[in-house]
Every structure is written in structure tokens, then in C-alpha cells.
GROMACS .gro file of C-alpha atoms in nm:
model
  466
    1MET     CA    1   0.979   2.936  -2.006
    2ALA     CA    2   1.058   3.193  -1.735
    3ASN     CA    3   1.212   3.432  -1.991
    4GLN     CA    4   0.898   3.417  -2.207
    5PHE     CA    5   0.660   3.553  -1.942
    6SER     CA    6   0.739   3.907  -2.051
    7GLU     CA    7   0.621   3.824  -2.403
    8ILE     CA    8   0.273   3.717  -2.292
    9PRO     CA    9   0.018   3.998  -2.332
   10GLU     CA   10  -0.225   4.067  -2.047
   11SER     CA   11  -0.524   3.980  -2.268
   12PHE     CA   12  -0.381   3.628  -2.313
   13TRP     CA   13  -0.507   3.517  -1.969
   14GLY     CA   14  -0.860   3.624  -2.057
   15LEU     CA   15  -0.921   3.283  -2.213
   16PHE     CA   16  -0.929   3.118  -1.868
   17ARG     CA   17  -1.184   3.374  -1.742
   18SER     CA   18  -1.402   3.363  -2.053
   19ARG     CA   19  -1.734   3.177  -2.059
   20ASN     CA   20  -1.636   3.060  -2.410
   21ARG     CA   21  -1.305   2.910  -2.300
   22GLN     CA   22  -1.395   2.552  -2.401
   23ILE     CA   23  -1.485   2.673  -2.752
   24TYR     CA   24  -1.154   2.860  -2.781
   25ILE     CA   25  -0.958   2.558  -2.655
   26ASP     CA   26  -1.127   2.331  -2.913
   27ALA     CA   27  -1.047   2.588  -3.182
   28LEU     CA   28  -0.680   2.602  -3.079
   29LEU     CA   29  -0.653   2.223  -3.093
   30GLN     CA   30  -0.801   2.220  -3.444
   31VAL     CA   31  -0.569   2.498  -3.562
   32ASN     CA   32  -0.271   2.317  -3.406
   33ASP     CA   33  -0.354   1.994  -3.593
   34GLU     CA   34  -0.382   2.179  -3.922
   35TYR     CA   35  -0.075   2.384  -3.831
   36GLN     CA   36   0.141   2.070  -3.804
   37TYR     CA   37  -0.011   1.913  -4.115
   38SER     CA   38   0.064   2.226  -4.324
   39ASN     CA   39   0.429   2.241  -4.216
   40TYR     CA   40   0.363   2.514  -3.957
   41PHE     CA   41   0.232   2.777  -4.200
   42LEU     CA   42  -0.139   2.856  -4.220
   43SER     CA   43  -0.317   3.127  -4.415
   44ARG     CA   44  -0.611   3.311  -4.262
   45GLU     CA   45  -0.845   3.147  -4.515
   46ILE     CA   46  -0.732   2.795  -4.420
   47CYS     CA   47  -0.782   2.870  -4.048
   48ILE     CA   48  -1.135   2.998  -4.108
   49GLN     CA   49  -1.219   2.697  -4.325
   50THR     CA   50  -1.079   2.453  -4.066
   51LEU     CA   51  -1.282   2.610  -3.785
   52SER     CA   52  -1.596   2.623  -4.001
   53ASP     CA   53  -1.571   2.251  -4.082
   54HIS     CA   54  -1.516   2.162  -3.718
   55PHE     CA   55  -1.797   2.367  -3.561
   56ALA     CA   56  -2.044   2.288  -3.839
   57ARG     CA   57  -2.075   1.934  -3.691
   58GLN     CA   58  -2.190   2.060  -3.350
   59LYS     CA   59  -2.420   2.319  -3.205
   60VAL     CA   60  -2.216   2.603  -3.057
   61THR     CA   61  -2.336   2.924  -2.894
   62LEU     CA   62  -2.065   3.188  -2.863
   63GLU     CA   63  -2.141   3.450  -2.599
   64GLN     CA   64  -2.029   3.808  -2.651
   65GLU     CA   65  -1.692   3.903  -2.502
   66GLU     CA   66  -1.625   4.237  -2.336
   67THR     CA   67  -1.379   4.330  -2.612
   68GLU     CA   68  -1.630   4.263  -2.891
   69ASP     CA   69  -1.858   4.526  -3.041
   70ASP     CA   70  -2.175   4.501  -3.248
   71PHE     CA   71  -1.980   4.471  -3.574
   72ASP     CA   72  -1.794   4.165  -3.440
   73LEU     CA   73  -2.125   3.994  -3.369
   74LEU     CA   74  -2.215   4.019  -3.737
   75GLU     CA   75  -1.915   3.805  -3.837
   76PRO     CA   76  -1.949   3.425  -3.890
   77LEU     CA   77  -1.870   3.203  -3.591
   78SER     CA   78  -1.531   3.083  -3.718
   79THR     CA   79  -1.422   3.438  -3.804
   80ARG     CA   80  -1.524   3.568  -3.459
   81ILE     CA   81  -1.323   3.292  -3.288
   82LEU     CA   82  -1.014   3.351  -3.503
   83ASN     CA   83  -1.028   3.730  -3.452
   84TRP     CA   84  -1.056   3.689  -3.075
   85LEU     CA   85  -0.758   3.447  -3.061
   86LEU     CA   86  -0.550   3.690  -3.269
   87ARG     CA   87  -0.655   3.988  -3.058
   88THR     CA   88  -0.566   3.820  -2.727
   89GLY     CA   89  -0.227   3.686  -2.845
   90TRP     CA   90  -0.301   3.313  -2.864
   91LEU     CA   91  -0.234   3.333  -3.239
   92ARG     CA   92  -0.020   3.579  -3.430
   93LYS     CA   93  -0.014   3.711  -3.787
   94VAL     CA   94   0.316   3.699  -3.977
   95GLU     CA   95   0.329   3.882  -4.312
   96ASP     CA   96   0.525   3.718  -4.595
   97TYR     CA   97   0.605   4.006  -4.830
   98GLY     CA   98   0.777   3.777  -5.080
   99ALA     CA   99   0.471   3.559  -5.131
  100MET     CA  100   0.234   3.849  -5.061
  101THR     CA  101   0.047   3.643  -4.799
  102VAL     CA  102  -0.033   3.665  -4.427
  103ASN     CA  103   0.036   3.349  -4.226
  104ILE     CA  104  -0.117   3.251  -3.892
  105VAL     CA  105   0.135   3.107  -3.644
  106ILE     CA  106   0.122   2.988  -3.284
  107PRO     CA  107   0.365   3.183  -3.058
  108ASP     CA  108   0.613   2.987  -2.849
  109TYR     CA  109   0.447   3.070  -2.518
  110ALA     CA  110   0.103   2.974  -2.657
  111ALA     CA  111   0.241   2.646  -2.797
  112VAL     CA  112   0.324   2.536  -2.441
  113PHE     CA  113  -0.039   2.578  -2.333
  114VAL     CA  114  -0.174   2.418  -2.652
  115ASP     CA  115   0.043   2.111  -2.583
  116ALA     CA  116  -0.101   2.101  -2.230
  117PHE     CA  117  -0.456   2.120  -2.371
  118ALA     CA  118  -0.378   1.830  -2.606
  119HIS     CA  119  -0.238   1.631  -2.314
  120LEU     CA  120  -0.551   1.692  -2.103
  121ALA     CA  121  -0.768   1.592  -2.398
  122GLY     CA  122  -0.575   1.263  -2.424
  123GLU     CA  123  -0.476   1.319  -2.783
  124ASP     CA  124  -0.102   1.258  -2.743
  125GLU     CA  125   0.068   0.920  -2.735
  126ASP     CA  126   0.085   0.755  -2.397
  127GLU     CA  127   0.386   0.890  -2.208
  128THR     CA  128   0.468   0.566  -2.030
  129GLN     CA  129   0.547   0.406  -2.365
  130VAL     CA  130   0.736   0.703  -2.510
  131TYR     CA  131   0.964   0.758  -2.211
  132ILE     CA  132   1.071   0.397  -2.162
  133GLN     CA  133   1.154   0.367  -2.531
  134ASN     CA  134   1.350   0.694  -2.512
  135VAL     CA  135   1.559   0.570  -2.219
  136TYR     CA  136   1.623   0.242  -2.398
  137GLY     CA  137   1.737   0.413  -2.720
  138ILE     CA  138   1.951   0.675  -2.543
  139LEU     CA  139   2.140   0.422  -2.328
  140PHE     CA  140   2.195   0.197  -2.629
  141ALA     CA  141   2.347   0.491  -2.822
  142PHE     CA  142   2.558   0.599  -2.523
  143LYS     CA  143   2.699   0.249  -2.482
  144ASN     CA  144   2.772   0.174  -2.848
  145ASP     CA  145   2.820   0.507  -3.027
  146PRO     CA  146   3.184   0.634  -3.011
  147ARG     CA  147   3.056   0.993  -3.041
  148SER     CA  148   2.836   0.973  -2.729
  149ASN     CA  149   2.878   1.221  -2.443
  150ILE     CA  150   2.743   1.282  -2.096
  151SER     CA  151   2.450   1.487  -2.226
  152LEU     CA  152   2.289   1.162  -2.340
  153LEU     CA  153   2.300   1.030  -1.983
  154LYS     CA  154   2.139   1.349  -1.855
  155THR     CA  155   1.861   1.313  -2.116
  156ALA     CA  156   1.805   0.950  -2.009
  157LEU     CA  157   1.780   1.063  -1.645
  158ILE     CA  158   1.524   1.333  -1.736
  159ASN     CA  159   1.309   1.076  -1.919
  160THR     CA  160   1.334   0.836  -1.622
  161ARG     CA  161   1.212   1.109  -1.386
  162ARG     CA  162   0.927   1.199  -1.621
  163LEU     CA  163   0.818   0.835  -1.632
  164ASN     CA  164   0.825   0.823  -1.251
  165LYS     CA  165   0.618   1.142  -1.239
  166THR     CA  166   0.365   0.999  -1.487
  167LEU     CA  167   0.324   0.681  -1.279
  168GLN     CA  168   0.291   0.883  -0.960
  169ASP     CA  169   0.020   1.099  -1.120
  170MET     CA  170  -0.165   0.781  -1.218
  171LEU     CA  171  -0.143   0.662  -0.858
  172HIS     CA  172  -0.259   0.993  -0.709
  173ASN     CA  173  -0.558   1.016  -0.944
  174MET     CA  174  -0.697   0.678  -0.835
  175ASP     CA  175  -0.901   0.847  -0.562
  176LYS     CA  176  -1.137   1.003  -0.817
  177PHE     CA  177  -1.241   0.655  -0.932
  178PHE     CA  178  -1.312   0.551  -0.572
  179SER     CA  179  -1.529   0.862  -0.522
  180ASN     CA  180  -1.716   0.786  -0.845
  181LEU     CA  181  -1.815   0.447  -0.701
  182LEU     CA  182  -2.012   0.612  -0.420
  183GLU     CA  183  -2.180   0.862  -0.653
  184GLN     CA  184  -2.350   0.591  -0.861
  185ARG     CA  185  -2.697   0.502  -0.733
  186GLY     CA  186  -2.789   0.230  -0.980
  187TYR     CA  187  -2.633  -0.103  -1.075
  188GLY     CA  188  -2.625  -0.015  -1.446
  189ASP     CA  189  -2.475   0.331  -1.382
  190LEU     CA  190  -2.196   0.183  -1.171
  191LEU     CA  191  -2.118  -0.083  -1.430
  192LYS     CA  192  -2.108   0.181  -1.705
  193GLU     CA  193  -1.879   0.402  -1.495
  194HIS     CA  194  -1.646   0.106  -1.436
  195LEU     CA  195  -1.628  -0.002  -1.800
  196ASP     CA  196  -1.624   0.340  -1.968
  197GLY     CA  197  -1.425   0.517  -1.698
  198TYR     CA  198  -1.178   0.299  -1.513
  199VAL     CA  199  -1.131   0.019  -1.766
  200GLU     CA  200  -1.099   0.257  -2.060
  201GLU     CA  201  -0.880   0.523  -1.897
  202ILE     CA  202  -0.661   0.317  -1.662
  203VAL     CA  203  -0.660  -0.048  -1.763
  204ARG     CA  204  -0.647  -0.013  -2.141
  205LYS     CA  205  -0.447   0.308  -2.175
  206LYS     CA  206  -0.206   0.295  -1.880
  207TYR     CA  207  -0.222  -0.015  -1.660
  208HIS     CA  208  -0.250  -0.243  -1.965
  209ILE     CA  209   0.064  -0.092  -2.117
  210LEU     CA  210   0.260  -0.134  -1.795
  211LYS     CA  211   0.152  -0.489  -1.713
  212THR     CA  212  -0.030  -0.677  -1.986
  213SER     CA  213   0.185  -0.572  -2.281
  214ASP     CA  214   0.496  -0.585  -2.058
  215ASN     CA  215   0.635  -0.273  -2.219
  216PHE     CA  216   0.832  -0.166  -1.911
  217TYR     CA  217   0.960  -0.514  -1.834
  218LEU     CA  218   1.048  -0.572  -2.198
  219TYR     CA  219   1.311  -0.294  -2.181
  220LYS     CA  220   1.397  -0.303  -1.809
  221THR     CA  221   1.618  -0.614  -1.818
  222ASP     CA  222   1.841  -0.482  -2.097
  223ILE     CA  223   1.864  -0.136  -1.943
  224LYS     CA  224   1.970  -0.269  -1.603
  225LYS     CA  225   2.224  -0.501  -1.763
  226TRP     CA  226   2.377  -0.214  -1.961
  227LEU     CA  227   2.393   0.008  -1.654
  228GLY     CA  228   2.580  -0.262  -1.461
  229GLU     CA  229   2.822  -0.329  -1.746
  230MET     CA  230   2.903   0.040  -1.798
  231ARG     CA  231   2.954   0.101  -1.425
  232GLN     CA  232   3.198  -0.191  -1.393
  233ASP     CA  233   3.398  -0.111  -1.710
  234TYR     CA  234   3.638   0.147  -1.568
  235PRO     CA  235   3.864   0.170  -1.881
  236TRP     CA  236   3.558   0.243  -2.095
  237LEU     CA  237   3.447   0.518  -1.857
  238LEU     CA  238   3.792   0.677  -1.888
  239GLN     CA  239   3.757   0.670  -2.266
  240VAL     CA  240   3.422   0.849  -2.241
  241CYS     CA  241   3.579   1.120  -2.023
  242GLU     CA  242   3.868   1.168  -2.266
  243ARG     CA  243   3.628   1.177  -2.561
  244ASN     CA  244   3.417   1.450  -2.396
  245LYS     CA  245   3.729   1.658  -2.325
  246ARG     CA  246   3.870   1.613  -2.678
  247LEU     CA  247   3.553   1.668  -2.880
  248ARG     CA  248   3.346   1.900  -2.660
  249GLY     CA  249   3.600   2.053  -2.423
  250LEU     CA  250   3.419   1.915  -2.117
  251ASP     CA  251   3.623   1.814  -1.812
  252ILE     CA  252   3.425   1.507  -1.700
  253ARG     CA  253   3.534   1.275  -1.420
  254VAL     CA  254   3.455   0.905  -1.390
  255GLU     CA  255   3.273   0.972  -1.063
  256GLU     CA  256   3.025   1.199  -1.243
  257LEU     CA  257   2.945   0.927  -1.498
  258GLU     CA  258   2.899   0.671  -1.221
  259GLU     CA  259   2.668   0.910  -1.034
  260GLN     CA  260   2.451   0.957  -1.342
  261LEU     CA  261   2.431   0.580  -1.396
  262ASP     CA  262   2.339   0.523  -1.030
  263MET     CA  263   2.063   0.785  -1.044
  264ILE     CA  264   1.912   0.622  -1.354
  265GLU     CA  265   1.920   0.280  -1.187
  266ARG     CA  266   1.757   0.418  -0.871
  267GLY     CA  267   1.493   0.576  -1.092
  268PHE     CA  268   1.412   0.235  -1.240
  269ASP     CA  269   1.388   0.086  -0.890
  270ASP     CA  270   1.138   0.361  -0.803
  271ILE     CA  271   0.939   0.276  -1.117
  272GLU     CA  272   0.910  -0.088  -1.003
  273HIS     CA  273   0.793   0.023  -0.656
  274ARG     CA  274   0.531   0.250  -0.807
  275ILE     CA  275   0.405  -0.027  -1.032
  276ILE     CA  276   0.369  -0.247  -0.719
  277ASN     CA  277   0.169   0.031  -0.552
  278MET     CA  278  -0.041   0.061  -0.867
  279ASP     CA  279  -0.111  -0.313  -0.846
  280ARG     CA  280  -0.224  -0.268  -0.486
  281GLU     CA  281  -0.454   0.023  -0.571
  282HIS     CA  282  -0.590  -0.168  -0.870
  283THR     CA  283  -0.677  -0.464  -0.646
  284ARG     CA  284  -0.843  -0.232  -0.392
  285TYR     CA  285  -1.051  -0.067  -0.661
  286ILE     CA  286  -1.168  -0.400  -0.808
  287ARG     CA  287  -1.263  -0.526  -0.461
  288ALA     CA  288  -1.450  -0.203  -0.383
  289THR     CA  289  -1.630  -0.220  -0.719
  290VAL     CA  290  -1.746  -0.579  -0.660
  291THR     CA  291  -1.863  -0.490  -0.308
  292ARG     CA  292  -2.054  -0.188  -0.436
  293LEU     CA  293  -2.211  -0.389  -0.720
  294ASN     CA  294  -2.326  -0.658  -0.476
  295TYR     CA  295  -2.476  -0.393  -0.250
  296LEU     CA  296  -2.663  -0.221  -0.534
  297LEU     CA  297  -2.786  -0.556  -0.662
  298ASN     CA  298  -2.904  -0.698  -0.327
  299ARG     CA  299  -2.982  -0.393  -0.116
  300GLU     CA  300  -3.359  -0.460  -0.128
  301ASP     CA  301  -3.314  -0.814   0.007
  302ASN     CA  302  -3.018  -0.759   0.238
  303MET     CA  303  -3.062  -0.651   0.601
  304LYS     CA  304  -2.747  -0.436   0.588
  305GLY     CA  305  -2.864  -0.267   0.271
  306LEU     CA  306  -3.204  -0.190   0.421
  307VAL     CA  307  -3.044  -0.040   0.732
  308ILE     CA  308  -2.821   0.180   0.515
  309GLN     CA  309  -3.125   0.299   0.321
  310LEU     CA  310  -3.300   0.379   0.646
  311LEU     CA  311  -3.002   0.581   0.774
  312ASN     CA  312  -2.972   0.765   0.443
  313HIS     CA  313  -3.341   0.850   0.459
  314LEU     CA  314  -3.302   0.990   0.811
  315SER     CA  315  -2.997   1.195   0.710
  316GLU     CA  316  -3.201   1.369   0.438
  317ALA     CA  317  -3.420   1.534   0.700
  318GLU     CA  318  -3.303   1.889   0.774
  319GLY     CA  319  -3.249   1.973   1.138
  320LYS     CA  320  -3.248   1.762   1.451
  321GLU     CA  321  -3.619   1.815   1.520
  322ALA     CA  322  -3.714   1.692   1.172
  323GLN     CA  323  -3.490   1.387   1.215
  324ASP     CA  324  -3.646   1.311   1.555
  325ARG     CA  325  -3.999   1.336   1.411
  326GLU     CA  326  -3.909   1.110   1.119
  327ALA     CA  327  -3.742   0.858   1.351
  328GLU     CA  328  -4.052   0.856   1.574
  329ARG     CA  329  -4.278   0.804   1.272
  330ILE     CA  330  -4.063   0.514   1.147
  331GLY     CA  331  -4.047   0.364   1.496
  332ALA     CA  332  -4.427   0.353   1.509
  333LEU     CA  333  -4.436   0.148   1.190
  334ILE     CA  334  -4.157  -0.105   1.255
  335ASN     CA  335  -3.994  -0.259   1.560
  336LEU     CA  336  -3.627  -0.162   1.588
  337SER     CA  337  -3.560  -0.292   1.943
  338GLN     CA  338  -3.367  -0.613   2.018
  339MET     CA  339  -3.486  -0.836   1.737
  340THR     CA  340  -3.401  -1.204   1.807
  341VAL     CA  341  -3.451  -1.461   1.534
  342ILE     CA  342  -3.470  -1.829   1.622
  343SER     CA  343  -3.491  -2.076   1.338
  344GLU     CA  344  -3.554  -2.450   1.354
  345LYS     CA  345  -3.181  -2.511   1.303
  346SER     CA  346  -3.108  -2.315   1.621
  347LEU     CA  347  -3.305  -2.559   1.842
  348TYR     CA  348  -3.142  -2.878   1.972
  349LYS     CA  349  -3.318  -3.201   1.878
  350ARG     CA  350  -3.220  -3.537   2.025
  351ARG     CA  351  -3.090  -3.778   1.764
  352ARG     CA  352  -3.283  -4.104   1.741
  353LEU     CA  353  -3.111  -4.442   1.731
  354LYS     CA  354  -3.083  -4.625   1.405
  355GLN     CA  355  -3.379  -4.849   1.332
  356ASP     CA  356  -3.187  -5.181   1.324
  357PHE     CA  357  -3.011  -5.109   1.652
  358ALA     CA  358  -3.323  -4.976   1.822
  359GLU     CA  359  -3.516  -5.299   1.767
  360GLY     CA  360  -3.553  -5.497   2.087
  361LEU     CA  361  -3.494  -5.197   2.307
  362ALA     CA  362  -3.753  -5.054   2.533
  363PRO     CA  363  -3.958  -4.775   2.380
  364GLU     CA  364  -3.782  -4.447   2.417
  365GLU     CA  365  -3.954  -4.200   2.640
  366GLU     CA  366  -4.072  -3.892   2.462
  367THR     CA  367  -3.906  -3.584   2.603
  368GLU     CA  368  -4.043  -3.242   2.557
  369GLU     CA  369  -3.830  -3.016   2.346
  370LEU     CA  370  -3.709  -2.699   2.507
  371SER     CA  371  -3.878  -2.377   2.407
  372GLY     CA  372  -3.692  -2.086   2.254
  373GLU     CA  373  -3.694  -1.891   2.584
  374GLU     CA  374  -3.553  -2.191   2.776
  375ILE     CA  375  -3.273  -2.237   2.523
  376LEU     CA  376  -3.186  -1.869   2.538
  377LYS     CA  377  -3.186  -1.886   2.918
  378LEU     CA  378  -2.948  -2.185   2.916
  379ASN     CA  379  -2.721  -2.005   2.670
  380ARG     CA  380  -2.716  -1.697   2.891
  381ILE     CA  381  -2.620  -1.909   3.196
  382ARG     CA  382  -2.352  -2.098   3.003
  383ASN     CA  383  -2.196  -1.782   2.865
  384ARG     CA  384  -2.212  -1.595   3.196
  385TYR     CA  385  -1.907  -1.770   3.341
  386SER     CA  386  -1.579  -1.855   3.177
  387ARG     CA  387  -1.438  -2.204   3.190
  388LYS     CA  388  -1.163  -2.083   3.421
  389GLN     CA  389  -1.417  -1.950   3.673
  390ILE     CA  390  -1.608  -2.278   3.673
  391GLU     CA  391  -1.294  -2.489   3.728
  392GLU     CA  392  -1.165  -2.257   4.003
  393PHE     CA  393  -1.501  -2.295   4.185
  394ILE     CA  394  -1.428  -2.670   4.225
  395LEU     CA  395  -1.048  -2.667   4.258
  396GLU     CA  396  -1.042  -2.403   4.533
  397LYS     CA  397  -1.281  -2.609   4.751
  398MET     CA  398  -1.085  -2.936   4.713
  399ASP     CA  399  -0.898  -3.090   5.004
  400ASN     CA  400  -0.612  -3.318   4.895
  401GLY     CA  401  -0.753  -3.322   4.543
  402ARG     CA  402  -1.105  -3.425   4.652
  403LEU     CA  403  -1.433  -3.236   4.696
  404ALA     CA  404  -1.747  -3.398   4.839
  405VAL     CA  405  -2.046  -3.173   4.778
  406THR     CA  406  -2.227  -3.089   5.105
  407GLU     CA  407  -2.503  -2.856   5.221
  408ASP     CA  408  -2.250  -2.571   5.259
  409THR     CA  409  -2.116  -2.603   4.901
  410VAL     CA  410  -2.404  -2.409   4.748
  411ALA     CA  411  -2.493  -2.081   4.918
  412SER     CA  412  -2.613  -1.862   4.629
  413PRO     CA  413  -2.770  -1.888   4.281
  414GLU     CA  414  -2.422  -1.836   4.131
  415ASP     CA  415  -2.283  -2.132   4.326
  416PHE     CA  416  -2.569  -2.352   4.207
  417GLU     CA  417  -2.515  -2.253   3.842
  418LYS     CA  418  -2.138  -2.312   3.869
  419LEU     CA  419  -2.198  -2.656   4.027
  420VAL     CA  420  -2.424  -2.757   3.737
  421LEU     CA  421  -2.174  -2.627   3.479
  422ALA     CA  422  -1.884  -2.796   3.662
  423TYR     CA  423  -2.060  -3.132   3.640
  424ASP     CA  424  -2.124  -3.072   3.270
  425SER     CA  425  -1.757  -2.987   3.205
  426SER     CA  426  -1.626  -3.291   3.400
  427VAL     CA  427  -1.703  -3.519   3.106
  428ARG     CA  428  -1.452  -3.333   2.886
  429LYS     CA  429  -1.123  -3.510   2.817
  430ASP     CA  430  -0.924  -3.200   2.908
  431SER     CA  431  -1.114  -3.137   3.233
  432PRO     CA  432  -0.879  -3.121   3.537
  433TYR     CA  433  -1.121  -3.326   3.751
  434ARG     CA  434  -1.371  -3.610   3.726
  435VAL     CA  435  -1.694  -3.702   3.915
  436ARG     CA  436  -1.759  -4.012   4.126
  437GLU     CA  437  -2.124  -4.105   4.096
  438GLN     CA  438  -2.151  -4.419   4.315
  439ASP     CA  439  -2.427  -4.402   4.580
  440VAL     CA  440  -2.516  -4.042   4.508
  441GLU     CA  441  -2.757  -3.895   4.761
  442VAL     CA  442  -2.974  -3.592   4.710
  443ILE     CA  443  -2.881  -3.299   4.933
  444ASP     CA  444  -3.143  -3.045   5.041
  445ASN     CA  445  -3.002  -2.735   5.217
  446GLY     CA  446  -3.339  -2.562   5.243
  447ARG     CA  447  -3.292  -2.349   4.931
  448TYR     CA  448  -3.158  -2.589   4.668
  449ARG     CA  449  -3.175  -2.961   4.603
  450TYR     CA  450  -2.877  -3.119   4.422
  451PRO     CA  451  -2.693  -3.453   4.412
  452GLY     CA  452  -2.410  -3.520   4.655
  453LEU     CA  453  -2.140  -3.547   4.388
  454VAL     CA  454  -1.776  -3.618   4.459
  455PHE     CA  455  -1.517  -3.434   4.246
  456GLU     CA  456  -1.165  -3.579   4.230
  457LYS     CA  457  -0.863  -3.421   4.067
  458LYS     CA  458  -0.725  -3.628   3.783
  459GLY     CA  459  -0.388  -3.790   3.842
  460LEU     CA  460  -0.450  -3.902   4.200
  461LYS     CA  461  -0.354  -4.253   4.310
  462SER     CA  462  -0.716  -4.347   4.361
  463ASP     CA  463  -0.787  -4.235   4.008
  464MET     CA  464  -0.487  -4.422   3.862
  465GLY     CA  465  -0.573  -4.745   4.036
  466GLN     CA  466  -0.911  -4.769   3.873
   0.00000   0.00000   0.00000
């Protein structure tokens, strides 16, 4: 390819700068199809007829090129396109004096670009299938054909690298599907993008071939088995070296053959790793799609969705002053400060005794249920101190594992709250202390009134003798 750069005329690159480039590319693909069908010889009349049939099915407006004059504009559309491609070097005329005809051919350098256009248009056979079958056929011939030589191994290695490159390109292009998820604003648009875009392009054409049809794994086992057998058969490798020297004059060593076999096997290991990465990206995409679909479906009823809409609305305002004015206007309509929701399930209700057991008992006194503010206050007190702080408040004041609450025990609101919480935690099985409640007197230290409880550390002799 490097030696052919000198053959490319300067006008050739004008296609990529032209406003009609998509029309010219479509024309080249049509000429290439007819070119292969007609055994690589096309007359000018056949080219014009092919382009006329193709562009007659669609509305095309061809803008005037800098190299065209007023007489060119009088020509039919297909003739103008063909003349421009001939003038710029994408096509070439070859005169056949024997048949007295002029043939249209595609130059070698232009054929490389036309193949690339066909690849981008998705018209060629999927490469993942072609390359794995090529490697399979080449290694089978190298192992069983007595005329095989090292060039077959090099071709197998090239195809293995191309397959790795194709899989890596698939992996690197996954980000465009993730970005398309965020561009869709409607549930139906996102579903259409998923089915017509990702499912059609990745799952059915590429991922399906790699996983569902098991094309790669269908050939991988045999290929790896052959590679291992050839590497371990040293006498056979010597025969291959002698055969290359006798028939082709190549001085090949066994180490070179083993190196080629190792590189092919490493290439297949890389293919498996890339397929694993493709699985991971596929799972991420499906999870992101489901999350996005749920958001688009429930954003009007979901608090998170409404907040996102609100933030998006604020971001549309241009400038900080406009955003501040819009935020102030929204704040006047809704309350955005410390919203607390208390449902009936959040409030504690005392469970009543079963009817058959409650018969004969004294009527139960009706107790007033706590209000929402009282429950929140209790929760704030309970969550203010950790369990370790509450237990240390009692254990540090004990003398020989015993604490009798006196007037000096409570000196602040924090001490009073910890004393209440310590009594509440003493009923736990894993509490390090217990409470003696016999003959409890009420203590009044002038600021607080509380029972004269006695805390004892579990494990004492007095506790064990009970």
C-alpha cells in the first residue's frame, strides 16, 4: 500500500471534501457490485445504466463541483457522477483495441477504499466467522498436508490477530450504545434504539455469532488440540523443517515453528479473555437499559425522577442569575426544606392480648399513643449515644461490680438520658449488667426525679446464687 501512494492523483482526495461524497460512495459501491458480477470488466454504458437504475429509486440532488462547468450540468445524473469519478481517479478507462471497446475498471489504490466503504456499510460477511474458519482450515492443512510450509502458520497467525482486533473494536465501540441510552427522552424511543440498534448490530450480528451459535467454541477445541499435538511431536517438526529446505530452500529451525505455534495459542487465549470482557460489557449495557427504561416509565410517579426533572429544568436556565431567579420562583411554589414523612406504620402501637386469654383479666388501661413529634424526639435521644457510651456510663461508676444510683449519679441532662437508656438496655440478654428492682425508692436531687436503681455486673457471686 505504501508504494501505491505515488499513483494516487491529487484530485482523488477531493471525494472526502465534497458535499456529494455520500452520493459518490453509493455510486462506487454499486459499480463495485456490478464490477464483480461482470468478471471485473464494465463498459461505460453498463456503468451508466447501473447508476441510473440505482438512483432512480431515490431522490438525489447533486450539487455542482468546482471542476464542473455549465455543460457538465446538462448531463444526466448518472453520467455526471461517472464523469466525476473518472476525472478524479476513482475509476479508470482501459481501451480494448481488439474488441474495440472501452472498459471501466477500479484502480488498485481505489479498490482498497471501496472495500473499506463496503465494510463500513456492513455489506461484507461478518469477520468473526470468516477468520475463525480460516484459522481452522489453515491449521488442518498444515497438520495433514505433506506439502505444507511455515507460510501457512504465518497466515494463521495473521488471521488470529485480525480476529482479536475485530473483537477489540467491538468492545471499544460499546460506549456509543451507552451514550445513546442517555440521548433518548421517551420510553418508546429508547426501546426502539435498543431493538434496532444494539440488538440488531451487536447481539444478532456479532455477539450472537460468538456466543449463541458457538462458532468460536466449535472450532477452538480442535485448534488447541492440534497446536498441542504439533508442539509435542518433535520428529514431525523436524520433517517440516526438512521439507521447507528441500522444496522451498528455506532454512527453518524447530524453535521458529514452536514460536509460531505458541503465538497462535496465546492469540486464542486473548480471544477468550476479550469474549469474557464482552460478556461483562453486555451485562452492564442490559442493566443500564433496564434502569433507564424504568426511569422513563416511572419518572412522573417517582420522587427521584421528579428531582432529576427539577435539576434538569434548572440547568436549562442560562447564567447564574437566571438559575437563582428560577430556583426562587420554584421555592415559592413548593417546600424543599427538610420534608419528614410519618406514616401509620411508623408509629408504635401496643399489641392487645388475645381475646380468650384476656377474659377474666382486669380491663386494660387505655394509654395515649405517642404523637409523631414525641416519637421523633425519642428516636433522636436513642440515636444520640452509642451502646458503648451507655454501657461505659454505668460500668465506670461501679464499685466491685455494683452501682447504686444516688443523688450524685445524675448531674446533667446527658447523664439523665444515659441512665434511662442504660435501664432500657439492661433487659437485653447480651447486656453486661442487670438491674435490682427490690424496694426501689424515688430520688429527687433538686433537678431530676428518678428511681434509685441498683446495677450489678453479670457474673458476680450474688448474681450466680440467685
